[in-house]
PDB file of C-alpha atoms in Angstrom:
ATOM      1  CA  UNK A   1     135.145 134.707 127.172  1.00 56.00           C
ATOM      2  CA  UNK A   2     133.320 137.166 129.373  1.00 55.00           C
ATOM      3  CA  UNK A   3     131.474 140.206 128.113  1.00 68.00           C
ATOM      4  CA  UNK A   4     134.522 142.446 128.386  1.00 77.00           C
ATOM      5  CA  UNK A   5     137.154 139.778 127.586  1.00 82.00           C
ATOM      6  CA  UNK A   6     138.281 138.956 124.052  1.00 84.00           C
ATOM      7  CA  UNK A   7     140.718 136.442 122.592  1.00 85.00           C
ATOM      8  CA  UNK A   8     142.878 137.469 119.655  1.00 84.00           C
ATOM      9  CA  UNK A   9     142.420 135.023 116.804  1.00 78.00           C
ATOM     10  CA  UNK A  10     145.991 135.565 115.620  1.00 78.00           C
ATOM     11  CA  UNK A  11     148.079 135.162 118.779  1.00 84.00           C
ATOM     12  CA  UNK A  12     145.368 133.782 121.122  1.00 83.00           C
ATOM     13  CA  UNK A  13     146.211 136.342 123.780  1.00 86.00           C
ATOM     14  CA  UNK A  14     143.364 137.580 125.965  1.00 87.00           C
ATOM     15  CA  UNK A  15     142.439 141.223 125.947  1.00 84.00           C
ATOM     16  CA  UNK A  16     140.131 143.235 128.124  1.00 82.00           C
ATOM     17  CA  UNK A  17     137.857 145.740 126.485  1.00 80.00           C
ATOM     18  CA  UNK A  18     138.238 149.049 128.307  1.00 75.00           C
ATOM     19  CA  UNK A  19     134.888 150.586 129.198  1.00 75.00           C
ATOM     20  CA  UNK A  20     133.998 153.883 127.529  1.00 76.00           C
ATOM     21  CA  UNK A  21     136.737 153.330 124.907  1.00 73.00           C
ATOM     22  CA  UNK A  22     134.668 151.013 122.736  1.00 77.00           C
ATOM     23  CA  UNK A  23     137.037 148.777 120.799  1.00 80.00           C
ATOM     24  CA  UNK A  24     140.002 151.159 120.677  1.00 83.00           C
ATOM     25  CA  UNK A  25     142.426 149.027 122.711  1.00 82.00           C
ATOM     26  CA  UNK A  26     141.433 145.885 120.808  1.00 85.00           C
ATOM     27  CA  UNK A  27     142.017 147.613 117.481  1.00 86.00           C
ATOM     28  CA  UNK A  28     145.330 148.996 118.757  1.00 87.00           C
ATOM     29  CA  UNK A  29     146.448 145.471 119.641  1.00 87.00           C
ATOM     30  CA  UNK A  30     145.688 144.261 116.111  1.00 87.00           C
ATOM     31  CA  UNK A  31     147.414 147.226 114.466  1.00 88.00           C
ATOM     32  CA  UNK A  32     150.507 147.006 116.696  1.00 89.00           C
ATOM     33  CA  UNK A  33     150.977 143.235 117.043  1.00 88.00           C
ATOM     34  CA  UNK A  34     149.612 142.110 113.672  1.00 86.00           C
ATOM     35  CA  UNK A  35     150.398 144.796 111.077  1.00 87.00           C
ATOM     36  CA  UNK A  36     149.684 142.412 108.175  1.00 86.00           C
ATOM     37  CA  UNK A  37     146.277 141.422 109.510  1.00 82.00           C
ATOM     38  CA  UNK A  38     144.480 142.366 106.290  1.00 81.00           C
ATOM     39  CA  UNK A  39     146.586 139.896 104.322  1.00 80.00           C
ATOM     40  CA  UNK A  40     146.246 137.205 107.008  1.00 75.00           C
ATOM     41  CA  UNK A  41     142.447 137.221 107.016  1.00 76.00           C
ATOM     42  CA  UNK A  42     141.955 137.099 103.259  1.00 74.00           C
ATOM     43  CA  UNK A  43     139.892 134.100 102.346  1.00 63.00           C
ATOM     44  CA  UNK A  44     140.615 132.646  98.936  1.00 69.00           C
ATOM     45  CA  UNK A  45     137.765 133.707  96.717  1.00 70.00           C
ATOM     46  CA  UNK A  46     135.854 131.110  94.779  1.00 81.00           C
ATOM     47  CA  UNK A  47     135.475 131.209  91.034  1.00 88.00           C
ATOM     48  CA  UNK A  48     132.174 131.788  89.267  1.00 91.00           C
ATOM     49  CA  UNK A  49     132.197 128.128  88.178  1.00 93.00           C
ATOM     50  CA  UNK A  50     132.670 126.946  91.793  1.00 91.00           C
ATOM     51  CA  UNK A  51     129.827 129.179  92.990  1.00 91.00           C
ATOM     52  CA  UNK A  52     127.596 127.856  90.195  1.00 94.00           C
ATOM     53  CA  UNK A  53     128.357 124.195  90.972  1.00 94.00           C
ATOM     54  CA  UNK A  54     127.778 124.780  94.684  1.00 92.00           C
ATOM     55  CA  UNK A  55     124.562 126.656  93.916  1.00 92.00           C
ATOM     56  CA  UNK A  56     123.165 123.739  91.918  1.00 94.00           C
ATOM     57  CA  UNK A  57     124.298 121.175  94.513  1.00 93.00           C
ATOM     58  CA  UNK A  58     122.732 123.263  97.275  1.00 91.00           C
ATOM     59  CA  UNK A  59     119.488 123.771  95.354  1.00 92.00           C
ATOM     60  CA  UNK A  60     118.948 120.262  93.995  1.00 92.00           C
ATOM     61  CA  UNK A  61     120.056 118.178  96.969  1.00 87.00           C
ATOM     62  CA  UNK A  62     118.843 117.989 100.531  1.00 75.00           C
ATOM     63  CA  UNK A  63     115.280 119.130 101.069  1.00 77.00           C
ATOM     64  CA  UNK A  64     114.604 120.034  97.438  1.00 83.00           C
ATOM     65  CA  UNK A  65     112.089 118.027  95.444  1.00 89.00           C
ATOM     66  CA  UNK A  66     113.277 119.454  92.124  1.00 90.00           C
ATOM     67  CA  UNK A  67     114.553 116.985  89.534  1.00 93.00           C
ATOM     68  CA  UNK A  68     118.291 117.133  88.885  1.00 91.00           C
ATOM     69  CA  UNK A  69     117.523 117.963  85.252  1.00 94.00           C
ATOM     70  CA  UNK A  70     116.347 121.414  86.416  1.00 94.00           C
ATOM     71  CA  UNK A  71     119.893 122.649  85.779  1.00 94.00           C
ATOM     72  CA  UNK A  72     119.135 122.279  82.029  1.00 95.00           C
ATOM     73  CA  UNK A  73     115.517 123.428  82.014  1.00 95.00           C
ATOM     74  CA  UNK A  74     115.207 126.756  80.088  1.00 95.00           C
ATOM     75  CA  UNK A  75     112.081 127.802  82.004  1.00 95.00           C
ATOM     76  CA  UNK A  76     113.714 127.130  85.361  1.00 93.00           C
ATOM     77  CA  UNK A  77     116.906 128.907  84.251  1.00 94.00           C
ATOM     78  CA  UNK A  78     114.844 131.952  83.285  1.00 95.00           C
ATOM     79  CA  UNK A  79     114.001 132.478  86.986  1.00 94.00           C
ATOM     80  CA  UNK A  80     117.352 131.474  88.434  1.00 92.00           C
ATOM     81  CA  UNK A  81     120.652 133.315  88.793  1.00 92.00           C
ATOM     82  CA  UNK A  82     122.540 130.056  88.295  1.00 94.00           C
ATOM     83  CA  UNK A  83     124.112 129.293  84.934  1.00 95.00           C
ATOM     84  CA  UNK A  84     123.053 126.308  82.850  1.00 96.00           C
ATOM     85  CA  UNK A  85     124.779 123.026  83.690  1.00 96.00           C
ATOM     86  CA  UNK A  86     124.553 119.696  81.899  1.00 96.00           C
ATOM     87  CA  UNK A  87     122.677 117.190  84.096  1.00 94.00           C
ATOM     88  CA  UNK A  88     125.422 114.571  83.601  1.00 96.00           C
ATOM     89  CA  UNK A  89     127.972 117.107  84.850  1.00 96.00           C
ATOM     90  CA  UNK A  90     125.744 117.869  87.832  1.00 95.00           C
ATOM     91  CA  UNK A  91     125.549 114.150  88.661  1.00 95.00           C
ATOM     92  CA  UNK A  92     129.346 113.850  88.441  1.00 96.00           C
ATOM     93  CA  UNK A  93     129.755 116.674  90.957  1.00 95.00           C
ATOM     94  CA  UNK A  94     127.068 115.152  93.186  1.00 94.00           C
ATOM     95  CA  UNK A  95     128.866 111.772  93.139  1.00 94.00           C
ATOM     96  CA  UNK A  96     132.175 113.488  93.976  1.00 94.00           C
ATOM     97  CA  UNK A  97     130.509 115.252  96.895  1.00 92.00           C
ATOM     98  CA  UNK A  98     128.998 112.008  98.192  1.00 92.00           C
ATOM     99  CA  UNK A  99     132.347 110.198  97.862  1.00 94.00           C
ATOM    100  CA  UNK A 100     134.110 112.991  99.743  1.00 92.00           C
ATOM    101  CA  UNK A 101     131.562 112.958 102.575  1.00 91.00           C
ATOM    102  CA  UNK A 102     131.641 109.158 102.770  1.00 93.00           C
ATOM    103  CA  UNK A 103     135.452 109.194 103.046  1.00 93.00           C
ATOM    104  CA  UNK A 104     135.354 111.787 105.835  1.00 92.00           C
ATOM    105  CA  UNK A 105     132.740 109.768 107.735  1.00 92.00           C
ATOM    106  CA  UNK A 106     134.703 106.546 107.232  1.00 91.00           C
ATOM    107  CA  UNK A 107     137.917 108.158 108.506  1.00 90.00           C
ATOM    108  CA  UNK A 108     136.135 109.639 111.508  1.00 90.00           C
ATOM    109  CA  UNK A 109     134.468 106.333 112.423  1.00 89.00           C
ATOM    110  CA  UNK A 110     137.734 104.408 112.012  1.00 88.00           C
ATOM    111  CA  UNK A 111     139.530 106.866 114.301  1.00 88.00           C
ATOM    112  CA  UNK A 112     136.830 106.569 116.975  1.00 87.00           C
ATOM    113  CA  UNK A 113     136.767 102.774 116.800  1.00 83.00           C
ATOM    114  CA  UNK A 114     140.557 102.511 116.972  1.00 83.00           C
ATOM    115  CA  UNK A 115     140.543 104.664 120.122  1.00 85.00           C
ATOM    116  CA  UNK A 116     137.876 102.483 121.775  1.00 83.00           C
ATOM    117  CA  UNK A 117     139.157  99.020 120.895  1.00 78.00           C
ATOM    118  CA  UNK A 118     142.077  97.509 122.766  1.00 76.00           C
ATOM    119  CA  UNK A 119     145.294  96.682 120.893  1.00 76.00           C
ATOM    120  CA  UNK A 120     144.710  92.951 121.363  1.00 75.00           C
ATOM    121  CA  UNK A 121     141.462  91.051 121.573  1.00 72.00           C
ATOM    122  CA  UNK A 122     139.684  87.884 120.692  1.00 72.00           C
ATOM    123  CA  UNK A 123     136.450  86.690 119.192  1.00 71.00           C
ATOM    124  CA  UNK A 124     134.563  83.481 119.909  1.00 78.00           C
ATOM    125  CA  UNK A 125     132.050  82.031 117.512  1.00 78.00           C
ATOM    126  CA  UNK A 126     129.584  79.239 118.329  1.00 84.00           C
ATOM    127  CA  UNK A 127     126.627  77.658 116.544  1.00 86.00           C
ATOM    128  CA  UNK A 128     124.092  75.057 117.596  1.00 88.00           C
ATOM    129  CA  UNK A 129     120.696  73.606 116.796  1.00 90.00           C
ATOM    130  CA  UNK A 130     117.873  72.970 119.221  1.00 90.00           C
ATOM    131  CA  UNK A 131     114.442  71.596 118.249  1.00 90.00           C
ATOM    132  CA  UNK A 132     114.924  72.512 114.604  1.00 88.00           C
ATOM    133  CA  UNK A 133     116.020  76.085 115.439  1.00 89.00           C
ATOM    134  CA  UNK A 134     119.498  77.129 114.375  1.00 86.00           C
ATOM    135  CA  UNK A 135     121.476  79.549 116.547  1.00 85.00           C
ATOM    136  CA  UNK A 136     124.711  81.430 116.010  1.00 84.00           C
ATOM    137  CA  UNK A 137     126.548  83.104 118.875  1.00 81.00           C
ATOM    138  CA  UNK A 138     129.265  85.695 118.515  1.00 73.00           C
ATOM    139  CA  UNK A 139     131.070  86.667 121.707  1.00 71.00           C
ATOM    140  CA  UNK A 140     133.685  89.448 121.871  1.00 66.00           C
TER     141      UNK A 140
END
């Protein structure tokens, strides 16, 4: 959108911001057309346990060189806001995260391949030997 054009995230209508009125007309639109906007934008809050698990996953994966047992280390915990977590529990959550990401990647790749490949097709396979060298040919 342009500098003075805005799109409502609720109804997707375009609004123009009136100069010298700041955001008054945009706020009026929200209050008039979407009276329950405060309820509509509430994001479900995460629990303390969820924040703790995410904190450990964020800290101990990726670019970190810390061992995964850091979540049990009393000295490390002394300087961290995260709560203690058993290292086996951490590994279970890490495996669940990896499995979830792998499934999303697999689904995405399958969708892209199915869009690219024709409904029908064939495959030809050939093999031969020449001067002691073995060759295999695969032709789509």
